[in-house]
Short mmCIF file of C-alpha atoms in Angstrom, two decimals:
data_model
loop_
_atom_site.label_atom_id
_atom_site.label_comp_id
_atom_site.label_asym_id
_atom_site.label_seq_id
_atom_site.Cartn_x
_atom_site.Cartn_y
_atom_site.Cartn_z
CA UNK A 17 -11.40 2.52 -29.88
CA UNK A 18 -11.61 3.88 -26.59
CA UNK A 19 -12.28 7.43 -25.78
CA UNK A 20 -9.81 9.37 -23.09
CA UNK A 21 -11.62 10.36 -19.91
CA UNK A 22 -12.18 13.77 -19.73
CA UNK A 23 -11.62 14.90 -15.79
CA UNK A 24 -13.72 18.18 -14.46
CA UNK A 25 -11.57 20.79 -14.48
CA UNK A 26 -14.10 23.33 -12.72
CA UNK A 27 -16.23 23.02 -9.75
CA UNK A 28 -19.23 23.05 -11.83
CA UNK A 29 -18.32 19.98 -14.22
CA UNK A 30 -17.27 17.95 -10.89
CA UNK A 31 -20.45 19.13 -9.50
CA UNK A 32 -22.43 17.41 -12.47
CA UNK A 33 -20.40 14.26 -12.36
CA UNK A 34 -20.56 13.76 -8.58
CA UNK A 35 -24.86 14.27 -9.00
CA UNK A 36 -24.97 12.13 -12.05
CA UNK A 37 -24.19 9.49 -9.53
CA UNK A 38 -25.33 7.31 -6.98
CA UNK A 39 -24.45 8.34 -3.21
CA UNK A 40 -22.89 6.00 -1.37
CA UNK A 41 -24.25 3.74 1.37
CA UNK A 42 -22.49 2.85 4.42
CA UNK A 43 -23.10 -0.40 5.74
CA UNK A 44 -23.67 -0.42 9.26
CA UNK A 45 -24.02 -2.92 11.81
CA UNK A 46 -26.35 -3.67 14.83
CA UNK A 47 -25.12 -1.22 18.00
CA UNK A 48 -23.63 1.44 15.51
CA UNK A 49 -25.11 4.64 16.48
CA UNK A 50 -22.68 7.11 14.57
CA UNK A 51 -22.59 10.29 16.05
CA UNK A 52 -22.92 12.52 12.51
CA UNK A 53 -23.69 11.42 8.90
CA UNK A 54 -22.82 12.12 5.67
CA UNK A 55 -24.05 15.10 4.20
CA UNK A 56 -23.58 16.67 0.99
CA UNK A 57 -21.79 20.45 1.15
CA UNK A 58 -23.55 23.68 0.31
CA UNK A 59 -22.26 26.06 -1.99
CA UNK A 60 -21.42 28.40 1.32
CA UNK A 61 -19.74 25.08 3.12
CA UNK A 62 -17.43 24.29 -0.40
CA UNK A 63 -15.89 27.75 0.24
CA UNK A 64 -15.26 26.97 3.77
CA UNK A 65 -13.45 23.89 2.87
CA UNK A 66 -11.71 26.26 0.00
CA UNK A 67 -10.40 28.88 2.63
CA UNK A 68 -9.41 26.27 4.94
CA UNK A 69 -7.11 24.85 2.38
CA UNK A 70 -5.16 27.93 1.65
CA UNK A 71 -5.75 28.93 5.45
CA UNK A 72 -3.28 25.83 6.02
CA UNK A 73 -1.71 25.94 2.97
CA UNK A 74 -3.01 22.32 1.90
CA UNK A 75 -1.49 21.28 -0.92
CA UNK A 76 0.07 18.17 -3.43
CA UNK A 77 3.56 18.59 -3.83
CA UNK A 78 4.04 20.75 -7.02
CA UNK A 79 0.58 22.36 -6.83
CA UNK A 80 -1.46 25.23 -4.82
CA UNK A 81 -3.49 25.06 -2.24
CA UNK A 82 -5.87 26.57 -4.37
CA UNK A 83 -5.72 24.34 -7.35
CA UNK A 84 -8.26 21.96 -5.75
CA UNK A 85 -11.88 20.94 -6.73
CA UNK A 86 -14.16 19.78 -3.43
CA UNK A 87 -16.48 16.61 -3.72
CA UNK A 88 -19.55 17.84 -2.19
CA UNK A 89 -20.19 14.36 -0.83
CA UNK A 90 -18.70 14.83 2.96
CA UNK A 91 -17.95 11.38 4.65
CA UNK A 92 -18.01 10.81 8.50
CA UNK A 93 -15.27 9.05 9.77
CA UNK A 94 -15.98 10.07 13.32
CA UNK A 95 -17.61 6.43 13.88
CA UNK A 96 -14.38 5.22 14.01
CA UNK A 97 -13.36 6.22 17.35
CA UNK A 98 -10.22 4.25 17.95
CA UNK A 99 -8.90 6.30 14.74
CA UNK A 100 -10.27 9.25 14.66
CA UNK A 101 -12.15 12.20 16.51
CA UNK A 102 -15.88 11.88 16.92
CA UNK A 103 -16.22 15.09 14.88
CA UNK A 104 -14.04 13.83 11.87
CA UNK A 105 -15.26 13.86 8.39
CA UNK A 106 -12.92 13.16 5.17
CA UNK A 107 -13.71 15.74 2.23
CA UNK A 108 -12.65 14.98 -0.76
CA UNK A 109 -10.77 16.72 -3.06
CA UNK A 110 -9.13 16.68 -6.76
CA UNK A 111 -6.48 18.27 -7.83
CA UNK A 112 -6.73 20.98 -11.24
CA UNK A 113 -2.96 21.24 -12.04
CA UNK A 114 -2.20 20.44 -15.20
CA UNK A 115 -0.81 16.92 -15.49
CA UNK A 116 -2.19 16.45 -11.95
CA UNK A 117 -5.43 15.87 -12.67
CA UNK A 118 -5.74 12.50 -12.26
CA UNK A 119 -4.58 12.53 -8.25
CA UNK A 120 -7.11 12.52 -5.32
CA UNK A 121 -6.71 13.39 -2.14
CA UNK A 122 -8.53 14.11 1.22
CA UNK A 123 -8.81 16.95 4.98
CA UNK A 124 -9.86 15.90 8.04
CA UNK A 125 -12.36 18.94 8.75
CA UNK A 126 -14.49 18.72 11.54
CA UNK A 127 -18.38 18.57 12.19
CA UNK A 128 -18.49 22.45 13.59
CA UNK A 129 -15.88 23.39 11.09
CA UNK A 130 -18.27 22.56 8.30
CA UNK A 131 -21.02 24.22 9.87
CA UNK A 132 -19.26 26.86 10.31
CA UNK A 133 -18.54 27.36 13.49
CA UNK A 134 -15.85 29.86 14.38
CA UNK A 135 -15.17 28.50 17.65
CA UNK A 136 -15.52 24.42 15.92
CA UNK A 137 -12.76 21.99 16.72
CA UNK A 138 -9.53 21.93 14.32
CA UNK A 139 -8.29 18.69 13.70
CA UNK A 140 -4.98 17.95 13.30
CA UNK A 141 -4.32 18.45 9.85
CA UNK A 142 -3.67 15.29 7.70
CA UNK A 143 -0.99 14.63 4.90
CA UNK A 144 -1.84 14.97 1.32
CA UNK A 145 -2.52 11.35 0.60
CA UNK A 146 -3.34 10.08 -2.41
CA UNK A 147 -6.27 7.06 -2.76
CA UNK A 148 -4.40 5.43 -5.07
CA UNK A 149 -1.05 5.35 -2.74
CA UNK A 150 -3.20 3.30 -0.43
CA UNK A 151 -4.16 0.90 -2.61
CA UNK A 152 -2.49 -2.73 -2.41
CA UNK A 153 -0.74 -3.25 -5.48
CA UNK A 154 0.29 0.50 -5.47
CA UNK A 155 3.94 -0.61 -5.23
CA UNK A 156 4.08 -2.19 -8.05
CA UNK A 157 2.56 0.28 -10.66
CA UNK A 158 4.52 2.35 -12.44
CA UNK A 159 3.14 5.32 -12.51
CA UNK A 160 2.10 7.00 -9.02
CA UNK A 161 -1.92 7.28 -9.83
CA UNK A 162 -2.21 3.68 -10.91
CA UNK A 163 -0.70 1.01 -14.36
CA UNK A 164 -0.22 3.20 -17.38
CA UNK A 165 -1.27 0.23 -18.97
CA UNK A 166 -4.93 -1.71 -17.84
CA UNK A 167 -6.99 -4.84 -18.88
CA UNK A 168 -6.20 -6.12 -21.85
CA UNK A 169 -3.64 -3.75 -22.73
CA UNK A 170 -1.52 -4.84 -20.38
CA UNK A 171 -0.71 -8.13 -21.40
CA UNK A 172 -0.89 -7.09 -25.15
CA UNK A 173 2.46 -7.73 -25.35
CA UNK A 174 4.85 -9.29 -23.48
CA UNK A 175 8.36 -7.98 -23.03
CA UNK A 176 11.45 -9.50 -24.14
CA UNK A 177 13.76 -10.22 -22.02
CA UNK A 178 17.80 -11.12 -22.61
CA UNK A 179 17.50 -14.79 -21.88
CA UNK A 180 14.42 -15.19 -24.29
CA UNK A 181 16.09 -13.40 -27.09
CA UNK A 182 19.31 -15.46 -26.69
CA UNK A 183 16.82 -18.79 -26.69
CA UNK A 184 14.64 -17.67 -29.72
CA UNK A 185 17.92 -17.15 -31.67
CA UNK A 186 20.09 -20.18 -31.12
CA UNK A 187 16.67 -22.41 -32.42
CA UNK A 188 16.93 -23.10 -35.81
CA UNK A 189 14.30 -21.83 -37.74
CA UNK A 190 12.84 -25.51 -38.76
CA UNK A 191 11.50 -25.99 -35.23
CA UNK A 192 9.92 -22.64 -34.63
CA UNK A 193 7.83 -23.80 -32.08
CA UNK A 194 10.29 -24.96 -29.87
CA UNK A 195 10.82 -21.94 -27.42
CA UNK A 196 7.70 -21.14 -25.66
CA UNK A 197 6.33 -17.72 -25.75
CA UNK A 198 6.38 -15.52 -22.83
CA UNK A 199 2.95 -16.47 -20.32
CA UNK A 200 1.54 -12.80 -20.79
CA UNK A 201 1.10 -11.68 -16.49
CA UNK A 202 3.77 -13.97 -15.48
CA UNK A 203 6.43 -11.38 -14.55
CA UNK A 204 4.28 -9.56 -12.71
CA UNK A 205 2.22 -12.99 -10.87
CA UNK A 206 5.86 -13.64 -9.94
CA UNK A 207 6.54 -9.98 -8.33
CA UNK A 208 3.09 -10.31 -6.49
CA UNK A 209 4.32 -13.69 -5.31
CA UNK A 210 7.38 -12.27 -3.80
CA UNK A 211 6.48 -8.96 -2.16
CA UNK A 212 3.48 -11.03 -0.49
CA UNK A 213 6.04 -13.26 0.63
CA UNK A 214 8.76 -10.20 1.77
CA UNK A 215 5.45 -8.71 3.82
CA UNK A 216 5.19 -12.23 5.49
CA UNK A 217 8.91 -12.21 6.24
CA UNK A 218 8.40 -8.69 7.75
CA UNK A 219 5.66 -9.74 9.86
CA UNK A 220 7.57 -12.70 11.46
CA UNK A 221 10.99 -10.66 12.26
CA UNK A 222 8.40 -7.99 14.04
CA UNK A 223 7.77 -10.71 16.99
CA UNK A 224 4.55 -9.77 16.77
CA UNK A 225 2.88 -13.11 15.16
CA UNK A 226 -0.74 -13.13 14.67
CA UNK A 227 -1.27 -9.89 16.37
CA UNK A 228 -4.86 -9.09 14.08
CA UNK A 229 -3.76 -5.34 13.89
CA UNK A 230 -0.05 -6.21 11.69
CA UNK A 231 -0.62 -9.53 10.86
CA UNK A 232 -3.90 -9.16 8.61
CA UNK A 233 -2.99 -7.82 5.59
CA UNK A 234 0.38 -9.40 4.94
CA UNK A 235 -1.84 -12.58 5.77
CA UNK A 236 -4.45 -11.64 2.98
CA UNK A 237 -2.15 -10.79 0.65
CA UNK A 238 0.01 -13.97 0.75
CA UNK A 239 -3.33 -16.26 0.81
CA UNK A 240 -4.92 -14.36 -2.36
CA UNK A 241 -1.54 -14.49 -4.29
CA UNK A 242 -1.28 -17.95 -3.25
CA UNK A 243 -4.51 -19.25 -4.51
CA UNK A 244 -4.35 -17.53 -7.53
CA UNK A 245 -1.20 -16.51 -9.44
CA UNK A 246 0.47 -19.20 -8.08
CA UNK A 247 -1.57 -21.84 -9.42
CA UNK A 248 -1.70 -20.14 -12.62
CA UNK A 249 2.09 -20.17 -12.69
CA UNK A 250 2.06 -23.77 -11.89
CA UNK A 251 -0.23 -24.81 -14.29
CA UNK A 252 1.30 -23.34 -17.40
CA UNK A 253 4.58 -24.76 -16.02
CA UNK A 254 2.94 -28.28 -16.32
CA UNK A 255 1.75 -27.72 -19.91
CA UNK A 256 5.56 -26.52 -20.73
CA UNK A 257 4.56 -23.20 -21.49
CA UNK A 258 6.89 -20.91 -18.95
CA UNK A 259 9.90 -19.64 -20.94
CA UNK A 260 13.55 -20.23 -19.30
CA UNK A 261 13.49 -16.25 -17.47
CA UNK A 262 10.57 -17.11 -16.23
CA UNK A 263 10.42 -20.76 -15.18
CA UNK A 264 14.26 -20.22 -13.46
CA UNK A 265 12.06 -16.88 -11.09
CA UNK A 266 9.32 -19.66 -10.26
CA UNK A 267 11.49 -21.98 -8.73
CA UNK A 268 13.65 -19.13 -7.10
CA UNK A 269 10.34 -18.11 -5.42
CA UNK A 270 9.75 -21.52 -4.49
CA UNK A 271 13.12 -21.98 -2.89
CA UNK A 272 12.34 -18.87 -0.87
CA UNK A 273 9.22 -20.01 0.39
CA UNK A 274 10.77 -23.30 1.64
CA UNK A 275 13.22 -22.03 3.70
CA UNK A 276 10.54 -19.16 4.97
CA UNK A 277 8.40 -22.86 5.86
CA UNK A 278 9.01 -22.29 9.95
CA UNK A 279 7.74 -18.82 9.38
CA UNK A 280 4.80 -19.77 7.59
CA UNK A 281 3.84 -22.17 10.16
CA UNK A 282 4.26 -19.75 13.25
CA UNK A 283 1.81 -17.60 11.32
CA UNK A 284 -1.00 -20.38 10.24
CA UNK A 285 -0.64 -19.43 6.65
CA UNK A 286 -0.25 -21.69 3.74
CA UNK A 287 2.73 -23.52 2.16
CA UNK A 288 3.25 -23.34 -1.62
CA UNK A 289 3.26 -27.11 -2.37
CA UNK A 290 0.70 -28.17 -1.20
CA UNK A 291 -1.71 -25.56 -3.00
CA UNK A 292 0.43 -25.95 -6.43
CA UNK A 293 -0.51 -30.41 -5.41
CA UNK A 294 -4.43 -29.30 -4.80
CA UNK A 295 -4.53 -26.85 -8.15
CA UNK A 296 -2.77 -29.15 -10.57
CA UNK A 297 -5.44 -31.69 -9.69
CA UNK A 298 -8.63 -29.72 -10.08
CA UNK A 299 -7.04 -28.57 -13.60
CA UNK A 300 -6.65 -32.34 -14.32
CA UNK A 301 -10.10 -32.80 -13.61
CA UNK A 302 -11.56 -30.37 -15.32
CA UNK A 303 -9.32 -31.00 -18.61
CA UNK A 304 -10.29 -34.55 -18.59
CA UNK A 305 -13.85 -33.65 -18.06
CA UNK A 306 -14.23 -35.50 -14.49
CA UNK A 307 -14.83 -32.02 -12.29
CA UNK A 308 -17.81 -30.93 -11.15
CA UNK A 309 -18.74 -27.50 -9.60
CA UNK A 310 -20.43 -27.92 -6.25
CA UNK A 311 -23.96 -26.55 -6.74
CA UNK A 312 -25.02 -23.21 -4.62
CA UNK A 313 -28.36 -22.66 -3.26
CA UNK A 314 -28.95 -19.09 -4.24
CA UNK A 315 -31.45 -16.93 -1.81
CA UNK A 316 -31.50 -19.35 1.35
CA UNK A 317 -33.35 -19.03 3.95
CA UNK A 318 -32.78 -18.12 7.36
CA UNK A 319 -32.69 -20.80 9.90
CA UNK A 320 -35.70 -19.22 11.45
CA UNK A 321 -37.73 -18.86 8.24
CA UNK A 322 -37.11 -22.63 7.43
CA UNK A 323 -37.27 -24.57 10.49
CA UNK A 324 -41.09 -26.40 10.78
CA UNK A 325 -43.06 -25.37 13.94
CA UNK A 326 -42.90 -28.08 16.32
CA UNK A 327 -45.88 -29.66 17.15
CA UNK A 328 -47.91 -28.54 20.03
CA UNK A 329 -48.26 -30.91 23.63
CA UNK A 330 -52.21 -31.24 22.45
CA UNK A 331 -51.83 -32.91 19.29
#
């Protein structure tokens, strides 16, 4: 039995959690020199965040802009110039309402705001955005802060839809085994499926093919739902085990990715059938015994390190 998370509800408890915890390292690269770092807020800087919220009345819809806890932790986003000012930082900040505790949000404050700086550059102030909303498969919970339902739980049981209920009782009950049960994950591999697929759609009536700034994600998304819950669909469909509701959305999903073929093309991303050919056979192999995972070298090292010295002119 699991026990139910128990949010901060003062600044105090969110202070403990947030020390009890590793800081977070930004990776940098060679030739970033960012202008500010992170820094973690005095008790005199959390107020200024505090009166800035009410002075610009910052708030989740259905809550106060004083119903919010501050993460000390203050990020700089000022490095990324194309996007933001080179005073930016994000400051966290979770909201105490009750049955709101659970949603997140962010300001833009500024560098001299922070320090507190009467004269300091005010950003334009951002929307109320919550961290989950940005997440990928946001669209598809069903709850706005994430699944009501996670891991294991959410396959625990599958639902029952009209077409299996009509199967399960026109089978007489001396073959009980005849009517698969529901692939637990299947509905919702097959909703994956076709939003990536709606996203690449999207992407091709835009004109704007591989353009990297609209074309990336929609381009991720398809390739990781295509190289995972499709084969998975594919497979169980080979061992019989898809249900009629489910088995008729597969091949509806396939039909839909045929005729989006040209548009797959134009964007160099992948076709269905020949990664449901490619994943059928590797699960052949391994079932039969015949596959073999390519070994890894783990730790290599660098070119540099392992390339022998070349013999000197004298020897």
């Amino acid at each position: 039995m699991t026990r139910k998370k128990t949010l901060p509800r003062t600044q105090a408890e969110l202070d403990a959690y947030i020390a009890a915890r590793p800081r977070p390292v930004r990776n940098t690269y060679e030739g970033m020199y960012p202008l500010h770092e992170d820094l973690e807020l005095s008790d005199e800087q959390v107020q200024i965040v505090q009166d800035y919220l009410q002075a610009v009345n910052f708030h989740l819809p259905g809550a106060a802009a004083h119903e919010f806890l501050v993460v000390r932790w203050a990020r700089y986003t000022g490095f990324q110039f194309l996007q933001e000012h080179l005073e930016a930082y994000a400051i966290g900040l979770r909201c105490t309402h009750p049955g709101m505790e659970d949603q997140h949000t962010f300001i833009r404050m500024s560098w001299g705001q922070l320090m507190g700086d009467p004269e300091a550059i005010r950003l334009p102030v951002n929307e109320p955005v919550l961290a989950s909303d940005m997440m990928t498969l946001a669209r598809y919970r069903d709850t706005r802060t994430g699944p009501s339902q996670t891991g294991v739980d959410a396959y625990a049981a599958a639902p029952d839809g009209p077409v299996a209920n009509s199967l399960q009782d026109s089978v007489p009950n001396s073959i009980p085994n005849s009517i698969p049960e529901p692939v637990p994950g299947a509905d919702f591999d097959l909703k994956l499926l076709n939003g990536a697929l709606d996203d690449v759609l999207e992407q091709h009536i835009t004109g704007k093919g591989r353009e990297i700034n609209s074309w990336w994600n929609p381009a991720l998304n398809w390739g990781v739902a295509l190289a995972g819950r499709y084969p998975r669909l594919k497979y169980f469909e080979s061992q019989g085990r898809l249900d009629e509701k489910a088995l008729a959305a597969l091949h509806s999903f396939e039909a839909r990715a045929a005729r989006a073929d040209t548009a797959l093309q134009e964007l160099g991303l992948a076709s269905p059938a020949p990664v449901a050919a490619a994943a059928l056979k590797q699960a052949e192999k391994a079932e039969s015994g015949t596959f073999s995972r390519r070994h890894r070298i783990r730790n290599p090292q660098s070119v540099t390190e392992s390339r022998p010295e070349k013999p000197s002119g004298n020897e």
